[in-house]
Amino acid sequence: MAEPGTPPVIGIIGGSGLYDIDGLTERRWESVETPFGAPSDEILLGTLGGQQLAFLPRHGRGHATPPGEINFRANIDALKRVGVTEIISLSAVGSLDEALEPGTFVLVDQFIDRTFQRIKTFFGTGLVAHVSMADPVCPRLGDALEEAASSLEIETVRGGTYVAIDGPQFSSRAESELYRQWGANVIGMTNMPEAKLAREAEMCYATVAMVTDYDCWHPGHDDVTVEAVIAVLQENAARARSLVEAAVPLLAGRDAACPAGCHTVLDAALITPPEARDPELAARLDAVAGRVLRQ
């Protein structure tokens, strides 16, 4: 449970096709208990080029957990408990943009949340907080990922909007066209409420959206199928591992709190005064919000 300005611990959340990270030394899988239940899996801890790293497979090893049943609060809380300060989210997505072909990586900077069945906050009755989501992606992480992708000659686009849906079904054609009209560039099922919870937990967050298909809107391509997605997933996964290996050293040198304010967002978010706070809820937030609750 690191304080702002402490040396970084990089957290990697692996999406579909990414269930492990190569190249780690001193690696070990560790079970982490949280007040919000069990995370998707144990967390793989180790070092990569001397930098501490924690990896969590979002769907669990073996991909047993569907998007709508992921315990997002437990995942973020568990990463916070092992000291993670910044999160790189690796996520398979469909493209809603002609220019974003399968195989392209998109460093999204905005989200549209169209999920309805998920708990989206750590806070609640007895302890209320409102964090800003105006700029949900840490620009410092985006810079490092962009530089790393360029060095590897991975086709990468900086900027874009990710629309999150519940799933597990893919979109209807009408839905796909609607999201295109809204200006969304990619579509996925897992980055919400993940990004919101990472924000509440004062962790830098960035998404690498890895395009696997054209959803179902594109007249020149077949409707999305699991078989087609898996074929591209396997290609994307290898490049994603290389991207992580190249990006992590670029994030290792931070010696102060994130200049974008990611590590101190709760300073201006808590509404409930100390005397009115629910002590039971406050105790559950010892990792997520302990920095401000202890003040």
mmCIF file of C-alpha atoms in Angstrom:
data_model
loop_
_atom_site.group_PDB
_atom_site.id
_atom_site.type_symbol
_atom_site.label_atom_id
_atom_site.label_comp_id
_atom_site.label_asym_id
_atom_site.label_seq_id
_atom_site.Cartn_x
_atom_site.Cartn_y
_atom_site.Cartn_z
ATOM 1 C CA MET A 1 0.000 0.000 0.000
ATOM 2 C CA ALA A 2 2.413 2.604 -1.300
ATOM 3 C CA GLU A 3 2.254 6.305 -0.544
ATOM 4 C CA PRO A 4 2.618 8.964 -3.264
ATOM 5 C CA GLY A 5 6.210 9.356 -4.353
ATOM 6 C CA THR A 6 7.313 5.849 -3.376
ATOM 7 C CA PRO A 7 9.203 3.814 -6.000
ATOM 8 C CA PRO A 8 6.839 2.463 -8.634
ATOM 9 C CA VAL A 9 5.448 -1.030 -8.692
ATOM 10 C CA ILE A 10 4.031 -1.738 -12.133
ATOM 11 C CA GLY A 11 0.798 -3.717 -12.304
ATOM 12 C CA ILE A 12 -0.165 -5.535 -15.491
ATOM 13 C CA ILE A 13 -3.736 -6.723 -15.996
ATOM 14 C CA GLY A 14 -3.792 -9.319 -18.746
ATOM 15 C CA GLY A 15 -6.889 -9.675 -20.875
ATOM 16 C CA SER A 16 -7.996 -12.415 -23.243
ATOM 17 C CA GLY A 17 -5.013 -14.450 -24.398
ATOM 18 C CA LEU A 18 -2.655 -13.107 -21.727
ATOM 19 C CA TYR A 19 -2.470 -15.342 -18.693
ATOM 20 C CA ASP A 20 1.220 -15.027 -17.766
ATOM 21 C CA ILE A 21 4.194 -12.692 -18.260
ATOM 22 C CA ASP A 22 7.520 -13.976 -19.530
ATOM 23 C CA GLY A 23 10.939 -12.827 -18.386
ATOM 24 C CA LEU A 24 10.208 -12.261 -14.694
ATOM 25 C CA THR A 25 12.862 -13.156 -12.159
ATOM 26 C CA GLU A 26 12.142 -14.086 -8.543
ATOM 27 C CA ARG A 27 8.647 -14.929 -9.740
ATOM 28 C CA ARG A 28 5.976 -16.315 -7.468
ATOM 29 C CA TRP A 29 2.190 -16.580 -7.548
ATOM 30 C CA GLU A 30 0.679 -15.102 -4.405
ATOM 31 C CA SER A 31 -2.882 -15.370 -3.082
ATOM 32 C CA VAL A 32 -4.263 -12.035 -1.876
ATOM 33 C CA GLU A 33 -7.348 -11.680 0.310
ATOM 34 C CA THR A 34 -9.502 -8.570 -0.013
ATOM 35 C CA PRO A 35 -12.586 -7.200 1.802
ATOM 36 C CA PHE A 36 -14.399 -7.384 -1.540
ATOM 37 C CA GLY A 37 -14.001 -11.101 -2.133
ATOM 38 C CA ALA A 38 -11.583 -13.067 -4.256
ATOM 39 C CA PRO A 39 -9.759 -11.526 -7.227
ATOM 40 C CA SER A 40 -9.720 -13.265 -10.593
ATOM 41 C CA ASP A 41 -6.631 -15.286 -9.711
ATOM 42 C CA GLU A 42 -3.467 -15.229 -7.672
ATOM 43 C CA ILE A 43 -1.079 -12.392 -8.497
ATOM 44 C CA LEU A 44 2.221 -13.154 -10.192
ATOM 45 C CA LEU A 45 4.967 -11.145 -8.479
ATOM 46 C CA GLY A 46 8.521 -10.694 -9.698
ATOM 47 C CA THR A 47 11.013 -8.301 -11.195
ATOM 48 C CA LEU A 48 11.572 -7.346 -14.815
ATOM 49 C CA GLY A 49 14.893 -5.690 -15.485
ATOM 50 C CA GLY A 50 15.151 -4.829 -11.799
ATOM 51 C CA GLN A 51 11.695 -3.231 -11.682
ATOM 52 C CA GLN A 52 9.049 -4.715 -9.376
ATOM 53 C CA LEU A 53 6.049 -5.989 -11.294
ATOM 54 C CA ALA A 54 2.722 -7.621 -10.449
ATOM 55 C CA PHE A 55 0.622 -9.450 -13.034
ATOM 56 C CA LEU A 56 -3.044 -10.411 -12.711
ATOM 57 C CA PRO A 57 -4.887 -12.382 -15.412
ATOM 58 C CA ARG A 58 -8.247 -10.615 -15.584
ATOM 59 C CA HIS A 59 -10.196 -13.735 -16.546
ATOM 60 C CA GLY A 60 -8.030 -16.098 -14.495
ATOM 61 C CA ARG A 61 -5.628 -18.667 -15.854
ATOM 62 C CA GLY A 62 -7.656 -20.848 -18.184
ATOM 63 C CA HIS A 63 -10.054 -17.972 -18.927
ATOM 64 C CA ALA A 64 -12.790 -19.269 -16.640
ATOM 65 C CA THR A 65 -14.378 -15.933 -15.645
ATOM 66 C CA PRO A 66 -16.613 -14.079 -18.143
ATOM 67 C CA PRO A 67 -16.583 -10.252 -18.280
ATOM 68 C CA GLY A 68 -19.793 -9.779 -16.313
ATOM 69 C CA GLU A 69 -18.585 -11.926 -13.411
ATOM 70 C CA ILE A 70 -15.137 -10.387 -12.920
ATOM 71 C CA ASN A 71 -14.739 -9.071 -9.383
ATOM 72 C CA PHE A 72 -13.250 -5.741 -10.438
ATOM 73 C CA ARG A 73 -13.166 -4.307 -6.925
ATOM 74 C CA ALA A 74 -11.259 -7.303 -5.603
ATOM 75 C CA ASN A 75 -8.804 -7.127 -8.519
ATOM 76 C CA ILE A 76 -7.927 -3.481 -7.959
ATOM 77 C CA ASP A 77 -7.866 -3.811 -4.175
ATOM 78 C CA ALA A 78 -5.561 -6.836 -4.404
ATOM 79 C CA LEU A 79 -3.136 -5.012 -6.680
ATOM 80 C CA LYS A 80 -3.128 -2.045 -4.322
ATOM 81 C CA ARG A 81 -2.396 -4.354 -1.389
ATOM 82 C CA VAL A 82 0.739 -5.754 -3.045
ATOM 83 C CA GLY A 83 2.016 -2.208 -3.600
ATOM 84 C CA VAL A 84 1.051 -1.516 -7.213
ATOM 85 C CA THR A 85 1.182 2.190 -8.065
ATOM 86 C CA GLU A 86 0.496 2.157 -11.826
ATOM 87 C CA ILE A 87 -1.559 -0.205 -13.960
ATOM 88 C CA ILE A 88 -1.160 -1.154 -17.605
ATOM 89 C CA SER A 89 -4.350 -2.811 -18.800
ATOM 90 C CA LEU A 90 -3.948 -5.133 -21.789
ATOM 91 C CA SER A 91 -7.355 -5.608 -23.390
ATOM 92 C CA ALA A 92 -8.734 -7.297 -26.481
ATOM 93 C CA VAL A 93 -11.205 -5.085 -28.366
ATOM 94 C CA GLY A 94 -13.233 -4.835 -31.524
ATOM 95 C CA SER A 95 -12.648 -1.956 -33.932
ATOM 96 C CA LEU A 96 -15.347 0.600 -34.720
ATOM 97 C CA ASP A 97 -13.041 2.560 -37.015
ATOM 98 C CA GLU A 98 -12.080 1.630 -40.578
ATOM 99 C CA ALA A 99 -8.504 2.758 -39.948
ATOM 100 C CA LEU A 100 -8.012 0.509 -36.912
ATOM 101 C CA GLU A 101 -7.406 -2.864 -38.508
ATOM 102 C CA PRO A 102 -7.127 -6.145 -36.583
ATOM 103 C CA GLY A 103 -3.675 -6.294 -35.051
ATOM 104 C CA THR A 104 -3.530 -2.562 -34.308
ATOM 105 C CA PHE A 105 -2.831 -1.416 -30.757
ATOM 106 C CA VAL A 106 -4.747 1.649 -29.539
ATOM 107 C CA LEU A 107 -3.664 3.697 -26.517
ATOM 108 C CA VAL A 108 -7.146 4.900 -25.642
ATOM 109 C CA ASP A 109 -7.632 8.054 -23.592
ATOM 110 C CA GLN A 110 -11.422 8.129 -23.093
ATOM 111 C CA PHE A 111 -14.181 5.710 -22.121
ATOM 112 C CA ILE A 112 -17.928 5.415 -22.580
ATOM 113 C CA ASP A 113 -19.422 3.161 -19.919
ATOM 114 C CA ARG A 114 -22.385 1.145 -21.205
ATOM 115 C CA THR A 115 -22.223 -1.513 -18.479
ATOM 116 C CA PHE A 116 -25.231 -1.849 -16.202
ATOM 117 C CA GLN A 117 -24.714 -4.890 -13.963
ATOM 118 C CA ARG A 118 -21.483 -4.039 -12.171
ATOM 119 C CA ILE A 119 -20.553 -2.408 -8.889
ATOM 120 C CA LYS A 120 -18.568 0.644 -9.950
ATOM 121 C CA THR A 121 -17.222 2.209 -6.763
ATOM 122 C CA PHE A 122 -15.440 1.313 -3.562
ATOM 123 C CA PHE A 123 -17.363 4.009 -1.697
ATOM 124 C CA GLY A 124 -21.021 4.129 -0.635
ATOM 125 C CA THR A 125 -23.465 5.009 2.125
ATOM 126 C CA GLY A 126 -21.470 6.194 5.123
ATOM 127 C CA LEU A 127 -18.424 7.244 3.136
ATOM 128 C CA VAL A 128 -19.080 9.175 -0.067
ATOM 129 C CA ALA A 129 -16.466 10.200 -2.618
ATOM 130 C CA HIS A 130 -16.632 11.665 -6.123
ATOM 131 C CA VAL A 131 -13.492 11.344 -8.254
ATOM 132 C CA SER A 132 -13.035 13.096 -11.575
ATOM 133 C CA MET A 133 -13.022 10.879 -14.675
ATOM 134 C CA ALA A 134 -12.467 13.746 -17.114
ATOM 135 C CA ASP A 135 -9.031 12.385 -17.998
ATOM 136 C CA PRO A 136 -9.110 8.735 -16.931
ATOM 137 C CA VAL A 137 -5.816 7.668 -18.527
ATOM 138 C CA CYS A 138 -2.432 8.690 -17.138
ATOM 139 C CA PRO A 139 -0.516 10.612 -19.835
ATOM 140 C CA ARG A 140 2.823 9.538 -18.368
ATOM 141 C CA LEU A 141 1.948 5.871 -18.883
ATOM 142 C CA GLY A 142 0.683 6.693 -22.360
ATOM 143 C CA ASP A 143 3.997 8.362 -23.230
ATOM 144 C CA ALA A 144 5.978 5.331 -22.099
ATOM 145 C CA LEU A 145 3.745 2.894 -23.979
ATOM 146 C CA GLU A 146 3.890 5.002 -27.135
ATOM 147 C CA GLU A 147 7.692 5.179 -26.982
ATOM 148 C CA ALA A 148 7.988 1.452 -26.337
ATOM 149 C CA ALA A 149 5.624 0.566 -29.193
ATOM 150 C CA SER A 150 7.539 2.820 -31.559
ATOM 151 C CA SER A 151 10.848 1.183 -30.648
ATOM 152 C CA LEU A 152 9.334 -2.223 -31.450
ATOM 153 C CA GLU A 153 7.626 -0.989 -34.633
ATOM 154 C CA ILE A 154 4.251 -2.151 -33.332
ATOM 155 C CA GLU A 155 1.441 -0.441 -35.235
ATOM 156 C CA THR A 156 -0.002 1.773 -32.506
ATOM 157 C CA VAL A 157 -2.449 4.672 -32.465
ATOM 158 C CA ARG A 158 -2.314 7.199 -29.609
ATOM 159 C CA GLY A 159 -5.740 8.367 -28.476
ATOM 160 C CA GLY A 160 -9.230 6.996 -28.942
ATOM 161 C CA THR A 161 -12.479 6.225 -27.159
ATOM 162 C CA TYR A 162 -13.284 2.788 -25.740
ATOM 163 C CA VAL A 163 -16.961 1.908 -25.273
ATOM 164 C CA ALA A 164 -17.488 -0.768 -22.631
ATOM 165 C CA ILE A 165 -20.456 -3.161 -22.794
ATOM 166 C CA ASP A 166 -21.537 -5.892 -20.404
ATOM 167 C CA GLY A 167 -21.356 -8.821 -22.807
ATOM 168 C CA PRO A 168 -20.757 -11.698 -22.925
ATOM 169 C CA GLN A 169 -22.599 -11.399 -26.231
ATOM 170 C CA PHE A 170 -21.028 -9.347 -28.996
ATOM 171 C CA SER A 171 -22.937 -6.290 -30.252
ATOM 172 C CA SER A 172 -25.912 -6.260 -32.554
ATOM 173 C CA ARG A 173 -25.337 -4.473 -35.853
ATOM 174 C CA ALA A 174 -27.581 -1.610 -34.710
ATOM 175 C CA GLU A 175 -25.587 -1.204 -31.493
ATOM 176 C CA SER A 176 -22.316 -1.272 -33.365
ATOM 177 C CA GLU A 177 -23.489 1.461 -35.729
ATOM 178 C CA LEU A 178 -24.796 3.516 -32.797
ATOM 179 C CA TYR A 179 -21.436 3.450 -31.042
ATOM 180 C CA ARG A 180 -19.747 4.507 -34.274
ATOM 181 C CA GLN A 181 -22.091 7.496 -34.477
ATOM 182 C CA TRP A 182 -21.081 8.421 -30.933
ATOM 183 C CA GLY A 183 -17.445 8.617 -32.044
ATOM 184 C CA ALA A 184 -16.242 5.505 -30.219
ATOM 185 C CA ASN A 185 -13.191 3.878 -31.794
ATOM 186 C CA VAL A 186 -13.019 0.478 -30.077
ATOM 187 C CA ILE A 187 -15.394 -1.718 -28.118
ATOM 188 C CA GLY A 188 -14.700 -4.106 -25.251
ATOM 189 C CA MET A 189 -16.221 -5.698 -22.166
ATOM 190 C CA THR A 190 -13.699 -5.228 -19.367
ATOM 191 C CA ASN A 191 -12.243 -1.730 -18.922
ATOM 192 C CA MET A 192 -15.258 -0.488 -17.020
ATOM 193 C CA PRO A 193 -15.497 -0.219 -14.091
ATOM 194 C CA GLU A 194 -11.822 -1.212 -13.940
ATOM 195 C CA ALA A 195 -10.611 2.274 -14.925
ATOM 196 C CA LYS A 196 -12.996 3.972 -12.471
ATOM 197 C CA LEU A 197 -11.873 1.776 -9.589
ATOM 198 C CA ALA A 198 -8.194 2.291 -10.393
ATOM 199 C CA ARG A 199 -8.864 6.025 -10.270
ATOM 200 C CA GLU A 200 -10.530 5.745 -6.865
ATOM 201 C CA ALA A 201 -7.586 3.688 -5.637
ATOM 202 C CA GLU A 202 -5.174 6.484 -6.665
ATOM 203 C CA MET A 203 -3.343 4.374 -9.218
ATOM 204 C CA CYS A 204 -2.097 5.540 -12.613
ATOM 205 C CA TYR A 205 -3.990 3.668 -15.327
ATOM 206 C CA ALA A 206 -3.559 3.167 -19.060
ATOM 207 C CA THR A 207 -5.117 0.797 -21.555
ATOM 208 C CA VAL A 208 -3.493 -0.939 -24.479
ATOM 209 C CA ALA A 209 -6.535 -1.861 -26.574
ATOM 210 C CA MET A 210 -5.521 -4.668 -28.921
ATOM 211 C CA VAL A 211 -7.818 -4.902 -31.930
ATOM 212 C CA THR A 212 -8.936 -8.418 -32.843
ATOM 213 C CA ASP A 213 -11.834 -7.768 -35.243
ATOM 214 C CA TYR A 214 -14.185 -5.209 -36.808
ATOM 215 C CA ASP A 215 -17.091 -6.029 -34.489
ATOM 216 C CA CYS A 216 -20.060 -6.606 -36.841
ATOM 217 C CA TRP A 217 -20.503 -3.225 -38.570
ATOM 218 C CA HIS A 218 -17.982 -3.671 -41.388
ATOM 219 C CA PRO A 219 -19.633 -4.872 -44.624
ATOM 220 C CA GLY A 220 -16.391 -6.291 -45.995
ATOM 221 C CA HIS A 221 -15.680 -8.567 -43.044
ATOM 222 C CA ASP A 222 -17.456 -11.545 -41.545
ATOM 223 C CA ASP A 223 -19.372 -11.065 -38.328
ATOM 224 C CA VAL A 224 -17.136 -11.536 -35.314
ATOM 225 C CA THR A 225 -16.624 -15.146 -34.172
ATOM 226 C CA VAL A 226 -14.663 -16.609 -31.291
ATOM 227 C CA GLU A 227 -12.450 -18.557 -33.709
ATOM 228 C CA ALA A 228 -11.460 -15.411 -35.611
ATOM 229 C CA VAL A 229 -10.817 -13.490 -32.401
ATOM 230 C CA ILE A 230 -8.584 -16.229 -30.957
ATOM 231 C CA ALA A 231 -6.411 -16.304 -34.083
ATOM 232 C CA VAL A 232 -5.610 -12.601 -33.780
ATOM 233 C CA LEU A 233 -5.381 -12.843 -29.976
ATOM 234 C CA GLN A 234 -2.437 -15.191 -30.237
ATOM 235 C CA GLU A 235 -0.561 -12.763 -32.485
ATOM 236 C CA ASN A 236 -1.417 -9.785 -30.274
ATOM 237 C CA ALA A 237 -0.385 -11.569 -27.075
ATOM 238 C CA ALA A 238 3.200 -12.067 -28.200
ATOM 239 C CA ARG A 239 3.542 -8.402 -29.164
ATOM 240 C CA ALA A 240 1.891 -7.308 -25.913
ATOM 241 C CA ARG A 241 4.507 -9.188 -23.899
ATOM 242 C CA SER A 242 7.250 -7.453 -25.880
ATOM 243 C CA LEU A 243 5.555 -4.110 -25.300
ATOM 244 C CA VAL A 244 5.453 -4.654 -21.540
ATOM 245 C CA GLU A 245 9.132 -5.632 -21.506
ATOM 246 C CA ALA A 246 10.032 -2.416 -23.373
ATOM 247 C CA ALA A 247 7.710 -0.089 -21.442
ATOM 248 C CA VAL A 248 8.502 -1.148 -17.874
ATOM 249 C CA PRO A 249 12.065 0.292 -17.830
ATOM 250 C CA LEU A 250 10.690 3.633 -19.049
ATOM 251 C CA LEU A 251 8.485 3.809 -15.944
ATOM 252 C CA ALA A 252 11.133 2.721 -13.458
ATOM 253 C CA GLY A 253 12.714 6.109 -12.829
ATOM 254 C CA ARG A 254 9.840 7.926 -11.110
ATOM 255 C CA ASP A 255 10.936 9.381 -7.781
ATOM 256 C CA ALA A 256 7.911 11.551 -6.975
ATOM 257 C CA ALA A 257 4.135 11.316 -7.087
ATOM 258 C CA CYS A 258 2.554 11.215 -10.540
ATOM 259 C CA PRO A 259 2.582 14.791 -11.940
ATOM 260 C CA ALA A 260 -0.866 14.188 -13.457
ATOM 261 C CA GLY A 261 -2.319 13.807 -9.956
ATOM 262 C CA CYS A 262 -3.240 10.135 -10.207
ATOM 263 C CA HIS A 263 -1.696 9.325 -6.820
ATOM 264 C CA THR A 264 -3.516 12.086 -4.928
ATOM 265 C CA VAL A 265 -6.969 12.141 -6.546
ATOM 266 C CA LEU A 266 -8.759 11.459 -3.251
ATOM 267 C CA ASP A 267 -7.463 14.683 -1.741
ATOM 268 C CA ALA A 268 -10.371 16.497 -3.390
ATOM 269 C CA ALA A 269 -12.874 13.631 -3.575
ATOM 270 C CA LEU A 270 -14.092 12.742 -0.070
ATOM 271 C CA ILE A 271 -17.391 14.407 0.900
ATOM 272 C CA THR A 272 -18.323 12.703 4.171
ATOM 273 C CA PRO A 273 -16.589 14.325 7.176
ATOM 274 C CA PRO A 274 -14.667 12.041 9.568
ATOM 275 C CA GLU A 275 -17.293 12.183 12.317
ATOM 276 C CA ALA A 276 -20.031 10.955 9.954
ATOM 277 C CA ARG A 277 -18.125 8.115 8.302
ATOM 278 C CA ASP A 278 -19.172 4.496 8.649
ATOM 279 C CA PRO A 279 -16.246 2.839 10.481
ATOM 280 C CA GLU A 280 -16.982 -0.549 8.929
ATOM 281 C CA LEU A 281 -16.821 0.817 5.390
ATOM 282 C CA ALA A 282 -13.734 2.855 6.251
ATOM 283 C CA ALA A 283 -12.027 -0.318 7.480
ATOM 284 C CA ARG A 284 -12.743 -2.050 4.158
ATOM 285 C CA LEU A 285 -11.035 0.830 2.384
ATOM 286 C CA ASP A 286 -7.769 0.500 4.286
ATOM 287 C CA ALA A 287 -5.823 -0.248 1.095
ATOM 288 C CA VAL A 288 -7.775 1.789 -1.429
ATOM 289 C CA ALA A 289 -8.155 4.983 0.595
ATOM 290 C CA GLY A 290 -6.061 4.467 3.690
ATOM 291 C CA ARG A 291 -3.750 7.355 2.776
ATOM 292 C CA VAL A 292 -6.515 9.940 3.188
ATOM 293 C CA LEU A 293 -8.558 8.138 5.835
ATOM 294 C CA ARG A 294 -5.584 8.057 8.199
ATOM 295 C CA GLN A 295 -5.113 11.818 8.012
#
